[in-house]
Amino acid sequence: MKQAKILAALALLGCSLVPISASAQLSNTPEIAAKLGSMGTELSREFVGGTMALYAPIHAVATDDGLTVNRDLAYGSHERQRLDVHAPQEAEGLPVLVFVHGGGFVRGDKGDIANIGRWFAQHGVVTVSMNYRFAPEVQWPAGAEDVASVLAWIGENIADLGGDAMKVVIAGNSAGAMHVADYTFREQLQLENDGVVGSILISPPTVDLENRAVDPQRDAKYYGVDGDRAEQSVVNAVAGREIPVLVAYAEYEPAVISDQTRRLITALAERDGRLPLVNAAAGHNHISIVSHIGSADQTLAPDMLEFISLLTLQGR
């Protein structure tokens, strides 16, 4: 069933790609499933808050039993340069996932993605959830620079918290996906021996700024009103270090994000001469694609976990 839905969703993007296979289980949360499809795709405050509210009762009763959680650890001097670490108790040498939250480059918090840290730690992955500096106080490529700072922190500290600094996958959704993408594709922003073996980009909104309008309320605050759109477009920067990538998107994305995701998939396919790994989250929207992690719905997280496991086993 999921395979058919994935292929149908990919067809809407004008692509024919090979997704990672997994069992779609949005039907395991039927009351939520019934509401998501009727919520539309416009990224208003009501849409974002309404979607998060659907999952809030589920996450509110979740526990950190069996985990060690360290919160608000500093990886830089700015007040926003803080991170949380979820790890299994007595963890040692486990893979590490760094997750970067969304928020249109101007808002959001690592606390909003605690469900992700909890789920992956419960499945054997030390998870670092990071905050980053906001626009307009900082501008492009400050988000990727913050990712680099977190990776430097991991290199010095993660072993003491149960992780392996040479087995790191970096991931993010929405604006967070762009910070991860900039680090993934721009070698001049990368650290030597950073331990990064893979990258997961969920609903990336601004990969090709030459071919989309720049939202003055969010995007322009980060990329600048007069930024060099060709230079800022990661589709023009994929030819360097070929870090393996998993791309994920929701069925009910805003049209501009669907288009931008398609452009990224196309650029990766042209670079690699093969189709990238893709997860199409049937029935989900731009917010629920990450908010559902930790619920009975297993649409995305198992595919992410398999991606992490394969890369670390292969010793990339």
Short mmCIF file of C-alpha atoms in Angstrom, two decimals:
data_model
loop_
_atom_site.label_atom_id
_atom_site.label_comp_id
_atom_site.label_asym_id
_atom_site.label_seq_id
_atom_site.Cartn_x
_atom_site.Cartn_y
_atom_site.Cartn_z
CA MET A 1 0.00 0.00 0.00
CA LYS A 2 2.68 2.51 0.92
CA GLN A 3 4.68 1.72 -2.21
CA ALA A 4 1.71 2.65 -4.38
CA LYS A 5 1.12 5.88 -2.45
CA ILE A 6 4.79 6.79 -2.67
CA LEU A 7 4.88 6.29 -6.41
CA ALA A 8 1.69 8.31 -6.83
CA ALA A 9 3.11 11.14 -4.76
CA LEU A 10 6.37 11.05 -6.70
CA ALA A 11 4.40 11.21 -9.92
CA LEU A 12 2.88 14.48 -8.70
CA LEU A 13 6.41 15.82 -8.37
CA GLY A 14 7.16 14.80 -11.93
CA CYS A 15 9.73 12.22 -10.78
CA SER A 16 10.17 8.49 -10.98
CA LEU A 17 12.36 7.60 -8.05
CA VAL A 18 13.30 4.70 -5.81
CA PRO A 19 12.03 5.25 -2.25
CA ILE A 20 13.20 3.37 0.82
CA SER A 21 10.49 0.80 1.57
CA ALA A 22 8.69 0.68 4.91
CA SER A 23 5.17 0.09 6.13
CA ALA A 24 3.13 3.28 6.18
CA GLN A 25 1.19 3.38 9.41
CA LEU A 26 -0.60 6.71 9.47
CA SER A 27 -3.68 4.52 9.81
CA ASN A 28 -2.44 3.62 13.29
CA THR A 29 -3.52 7.13 14.33
CA PRO A 30 -6.90 7.23 12.53
CA GLU A 31 -8.30 10.33 14.25
CA ILE A 32 -5.23 12.32 13.26
CA ALA A 33 -5.19 10.84 9.76
CA ALA A 34 -8.78 11.98 9.23
CA LYS A 35 -7.87 15.57 10.10
CA LEU A 36 -4.55 16.07 8.31
CA GLY A 37 -5.92 15.82 4.79
CA SER A 38 -8.50 18.53 5.43
CA MET A 39 -6.07 21.07 6.92
CA GLY A 40 -4.73 22.32 3.61
CA THR A 41 -1.10 23.24 2.99
CA GLU A 42 -0.76 26.95 3.79
CA LEU A 43 1.93 27.52 6.42
CA SER A 44 -0.06 29.84 8.67
CA ARG A 45 0.37 29.99 12.43
CA GLU A 46 -3.01 28.29 12.75
CA PHE A 47 -1.92 25.46 10.45
CA VAL A 48 1.38 24.92 12.26
CA GLY A 49 -0.10 25.18 15.74
CA GLY A 50 -3.11 23.08 14.82
CA THR A 51 -0.98 20.26 13.47
CA MET A 52 1.33 20.25 16.48
CA ALA A 53 -1.72 20.22 18.77
CA LEU A 54 -2.86 16.94 17.22
CA TYR A 55 0.28 15.23 18.52
CA ALA A 56 0.72 17.16 21.79
CA PRO A 57 -1.33 14.73 23.93
CA ILE A 58 0.71 11.79 22.61
CA HIS A 59 4.06 13.42 23.33
CA ALA A 60 2.89 14.75 26.70
CA VAL A 61 2.60 11.24 28.15
CA ALA A 62 5.83 9.94 26.61
CA THR A 63 8.63 9.22 29.07
CA ASP A 64 12.42 9.16 28.98
CA ASP A 65 12.55 5.87 30.87
CA GLY A 66 15.73 3.99 30.04
CA LEU A 67 17.40 7.11 28.64
CA THR A 68 19.95 9.62 29.82
CA VAL A 69 18.99 13.16 28.80
CA ASN A 70 21.34 16.15 28.99
CA ARG A 71 19.67 19.47 28.17
CA ASP A 72 20.87 22.96 27.30
CA LEU A 73 24.52 22.10 26.77
CA ALA A 74 26.46 25.00 25.24
CA TYR A 75 28.24 24.48 21.92
CA GLY A 76 28.98 28.19 21.43
CA SER A 77 28.80 31.54 23.21
CA HIS A 78 25.45 32.73 21.80
CA GLU A 79 22.38 32.06 23.94
CA ARG A 80 20.81 30.12 21.07
CA GLN A 81 23.81 27.84 20.68
CA ARG A 82 22.50 25.13 22.95
CA LEU A 83 21.76 21.45 22.39
CA ASP A 84 20.08 18.47 24.05
CA VAL A 85 21.39 14.91 24.00
CA HIS A 86 19.16 11.83 24.32
CA ALA A 87 21.04 8.56 24.78
CA PRO A 88 20.26 5.06 26.01
CA GLN A 89 21.47 4.51 29.55
CA GLU A 90 25.01 3.09 29.60
CA ALA A 91 25.36 3.74 25.86
CA GLU A 92 28.80 3.30 24.36
CA GLY A 93 30.00 3.84 20.78
CA LEU A 94 26.53 4.24 19.26
CA PRO A 95 25.72 6.09 16.01
CA VAL A 96 24.83 9.75 16.40
CA LEU A 97 21.96 11.67 14.84
CA VAL A 98 22.05 15.47 14.81
CA PHE A 99 18.60 16.97 14.23
CA VAL A 100 17.95 20.61 13.30
CA HIS A 101 14.43 22.00 13.80
CA GLY A 102 12.42 24.09 11.35
CA GLY A 103 10.82 27.48 11.81
CA GLY A 104 11.27 29.61 8.71
CA PHE A 105 14.79 30.69 9.79
CA VAL A 106 13.29 32.99 12.44
CA ARG A 107 11.69 30.77 15.11
CA GLY A 108 11.46 27.27 16.57
CA ASP A 109 13.16 25.37 19.37
CA LYS A 110 14.85 22.05 20.03
CA GLY A 111 12.13 21.35 22.58
CA ASP A 112 9.69 21.07 19.68
CA ILE A 113 11.59 18.01 18.42
CA ALA A 114 12.14 16.23 21.74
CA ASN A 115 9.95 13.45 20.34
CA ILE A 116 12.65 12.77 17.75
CA GLY A 117 15.47 12.65 20.28
CA ARG A 118 13.46 10.31 22.48
CA TRP A 119 12.43 7.91 19.69
CA PHE A 120 15.88 7.50 18.18
CA ALA A 121 17.58 7.10 21.56
CA GLN A 122 15.04 4.39 22.37
CA HIS A 123 16.16 2.69 19.16
CA GLY A 124 19.89 2.79 19.81
CA VAL A 125 20.97 6.14 18.35
CA VAL A 126 22.45 8.94 20.45
CA THR A 127 20.50 11.99 19.31
CA VAL A 128 21.62 15.62 19.46
CA SER A 129 18.82 18.18 19.03
CA MET A 130 20.23 21.65 18.39
CA ASN A 131 19.08 25.23 18.49
CA TYR A 132 20.70 27.75 16.16
CA ARG A 133 20.92 31.50 15.77
CA PHE A 134 17.96 33.20 14.10
CA ALA A 135 17.65 35.68 11.26
CA PRO A 136 17.81 38.62 10.94
CA GLU A 137 20.42 38.73 13.72
CA VAL A 138 22.49 36.38 11.59
CA GLN A 139 22.22 35.59 7.89
CA TRP A 140 23.21 32.87 5.44
CA PRO A 141 25.24 30.68 5.89
CA ALA A 142 25.13 31.07 9.69
CA GLY A 143 22.88 28.02 10.11
CA ALA A 144 25.42 25.72 8.47
CA GLU A 145 28.15 27.32 10.57
CA ASP A 146 26.15 26.40 13.68
CA VAL A 147 25.88 22.82 12.39
CA ALA A 148 29.68 22.82 12.04
CA SER A 149 30.03 24.08 15.60
CA VAL A 150 27.81 21.26 16.86
CA LEU A 151 29.92 18.73 14.97
CA ALA A 152 33.04 20.18 16.59
CA TRP A 153 31.34 19.84 19.97
CA ILE A 154 30.43 16.23 19.16
CA GLY A 155 34.03 15.46 18.27
CA GLU A 156 35.13 16.59 21.71
CA ASN A 157 32.24 15.41 23.88
CA ILE A 158 29.98 12.74 22.42
CA ALA A 159 32.09 9.74 23.43
CA ASP A 160 31.44 10.58 27.08
CA LEU A 161 27.70 10.51 26.31
CA GLY A 162 27.73 7.16 24.53
CA GLY A 163 28.17 8.19 20.90
CA ASP A 164 30.74 7.56 18.18
CA ALA A 165 31.95 10.86 16.71
CA MET A 166 32.91 9.10 13.47
CA LYS A 167 29.38 7.78 12.86
CA VAL A 168 27.26 10.90 12.55
CA VAL A 169 24.18 11.50 10.41
CA ILE A 170 22.95 15.09 10.19
CA ALA A 171 19.25 15.78 9.60
CA GLY A 172 16.76 18.59 9.63
CA ASN A 173 13.30 19.61 8.54
CA SER A 174 12.20 22.72 6.67
CA ALA A 175 14.59 25.60 7.50
CA GLY A 176 16.64 23.11 9.51
CA ALA A 177 16.95 20.98 6.39
CA MET A 178 18.49 23.94 4.59
CA HIS A 179 21.10 24.44 7.31
CA VAL A 180 21.94 20.75 6.99
CA ALA A 181 21.94 20.96 3.18
CA ASP A 182 24.32 23.91 3.18
CA TYR A 183 26.72 21.98 5.40
CA THR A 184 26.28 18.77 3.38
CA PHE A 185 27.01 20.29 -0.04
CA ARG A 186 29.39 23.17 0.69
CA GLU A 187 32.87 21.85 1.39
CA GLN A 188 34.14 25.27 2.44
CA LEU A 189 31.82 25.10 5.47
CA GLN A 190 32.80 21.57 6.49
CA LEU A 191 35.20 20.47 9.20
CA GLU A 192 37.98 18.02 8.52
CA ASN A 193 37.24 14.56 9.92
CA ASP A 194 33.73 15.64 10.89
CA GLY A 195 32.48 12.05 11.15
CA VAL A 196 29.48 12.75 8.92
CA VAL A 197 28.43 9.60 7.06
CA GLY A 198 25.01 10.72 5.83
CA SER A 199 22.46 13.49 5.58
CA ILE A 200 18.65 13.48 5.85
CA LEU A 201 16.81 16.43 4.29
CA ILE A 202 13.11 16.66 5.18
CA SER A 203 10.91 19.10 3.25
CA PRO A 204 13.72 21.44 2.11
CA PRO A 205 12.15 24.79 1.10
CA THR A 206 14.89 26.90 -0.51
CA VAL A 207 17.28 24.72 -2.51
CA ASP A 208 16.98 26.74 -5.74
CA LEU A 209 16.54 30.43 -4.99
CA GLU A 210 16.98 31.35 -8.65
CA ASN A 211 13.64 29.69 -9.39
CA ARG A 212 11.36 30.67 -6.53
CA ALA A 213 10.13 33.85 -4.91
CA VAL A 214 11.88 34.79 -1.67
CA ASP A 215 9.40 35.27 1.17
CA PRO A 216 10.12 38.72 2.67
CA GLN A 217 8.80 37.69 6.11
CA ARG A 218 11.12 34.71 6.53
CA ASP A 219 13.49 33.78 3.70
CA ALA A 220 14.72 37.29 2.92
CA LYS A 221 15.59 37.85 6.56
CA TYR A 222 18.03 34.95 6.34
CA TYR A 223 19.23 35.11 2.73
CA GLY A 224 19.15 38.92 2.52
CA VAL A 225 17.09 41.14 0.28
CA ASP A 226 19.89 41.40 -2.27
CA GLY A 227 21.62 38.07 -1.75
CA ASP A 228 23.39 36.23 -4.56
CA ARG A 229 20.65 33.72 -5.35
CA ALA A 230 22.85 31.55 -7.56
CA GLU A 231 25.49 31.28 -4.86
CA GLN A 232 22.89 30.60 -2.17
CA SER A 233 21.20 27.79 -4.12
CA VAL A 234 22.43 24.39 -2.96
CA VAL A 235 21.42 22.80 -6.27
CA ASN A 236 24.44 24.68 -7.66
CA ALA A 237 26.74 23.23 -4.98
CA VAL A 238 26.16 19.47 -5.09
CA ALA A 239 29.27 18.57 -7.09
CA GLY A 240 31.67 18.37 -4.14
CA ARG A 241 31.89 15.82 -1.35
CA GLU A 242 29.27 13.17 -2.04
CA ILE A 243 27.74 12.52 1.36
CA PRO A 244 24.87 9.97 1.01
CA VAL A 245 21.49 11.70 1.22
CA LEU A 246 17.96 10.63 2.09
CA VAL A 247 15.28 13.10 0.97
CA ALA A 248 11.84 13.07 2.61
CA TYR A 249 8.72 15.09 1.89
CA ALA A 250 5.03 15.05 2.80
CA GLU A 251 2.08 14.49 0.51
CA TYR A 252 0.50 17.79 1.60
CA GLU A 253 3.47 20.13 1.24
CA PRO A 254 2.97 23.69 0.03
CA ALA A 255 3.44 23.75 -3.75
CA VAL A 256 6.66 25.74 -3.57
CA ILE A 257 8.25 23.20 -1.21
CA SER A 258 7.16 20.30 -3.42
CA ASP A 259 8.79 22.07 -6.35
CA GLN A 260 11.98 22.79 -4.41
CA THR A 261 12.20 19.18 -3.21
CA ARG A 262 11.81 17.99 -6.79
CA ARG A 263 14.66 20.27 -7.87
CA LEU A 264 16.93 18.83 -5.17
CA ILE A 265 16.08 15.24 -6.13
CA THR A 266 16.79 16.03 -9.77
CA ALA A 267 20.14 17.65 -8.94
CA LEU A 268 21.21 14.64 -6.87
CA ALA A 269 20.14 12.21 -9.59
CA GLU A 270 22.13 14.14 -12.19
CA ARG A 271 25.16 14.28 -9.89
CA ASP A 272 25.19 10.61 -8.94
CA GLY A 273 23.92 9.03 -12.12
CA ARG A 274 21.39 7.13 -10.03
CA LEU A 275 18.21 7.91 -8.16
CA PRO A 276 18.48 9.18 -4.58
CA LEU A 277 16.76 7.53 -1.65
CA VAL A 278 13.37 9.09 -1.02
CA ASN A 279 10.65 8.78 1.60
CA ALA A 280 7.26 10.15 0.58
CA ALA A 281 5.10 10.55 3.69
CA ALA A 282 1.63 9.71 2.44
CA GLY A 283 -1.15 11.58 4.22
CA HIS A 284 1.19 13.94 6.05
CA ASN A 285 1.76 17.67 5.87
CA HIS A 286 4.80 19.91 6.31
CA ILE A 287 4.54 19.78 10.11
CA SER A 288 3.21 16.30 10.80
CA ILE A 289 6.05 14.71 8.82
CA VAL A 290 8.22 15.19 11.93
CA SER A 291 5.59 15.69 14.65
CA HIS A 292 4.28 12.15 14.18
CA ILE A 293 7.59 10.58 15.20
CA GLY A 294 7.10 8.93 18.58
CA SER A 295 3.44 8.14 17.94
CA ALA A 296 2.02 4.83 16.72
CA ASP A 297 2.53 6.15 13.18
CA GLN A 298 5.73 4.69 11.73
CA THR A 299 5.79 6.51 8.40
CA LEU A 300 9.26 8.11 8.48
CA ALA A 301 11.35 7.19 11.53
CA PRO A 302 12.01 3.51 10.62
CA ASP A 303 13.32 4.56 7.19
CA MET A 304 15.60 7.11 8.84
CA LEU A 305 16.80 4.47 11.29
CA GLU A 306 17.53 2.01 8.47
CA PHE A 307 19.46 4.71 6.61
CA ILE A 308 21.55 5.45 9.71
CA SER A 309 22.14 1.75 10.39
CA LEU A 310 23.21 0.93 6.84
CA LEU A 311 25.66 3.82 6.62
CA THR A 312 27.29 3.12 9.96
CA LEU A 313 27.54 -0.60 9.21
CA GLN A 314 29.17 0.19 5.87
CA GLY A 315 31.74 2.32 7.69
CA ARG A 316 31.30 5.34 5.44
#
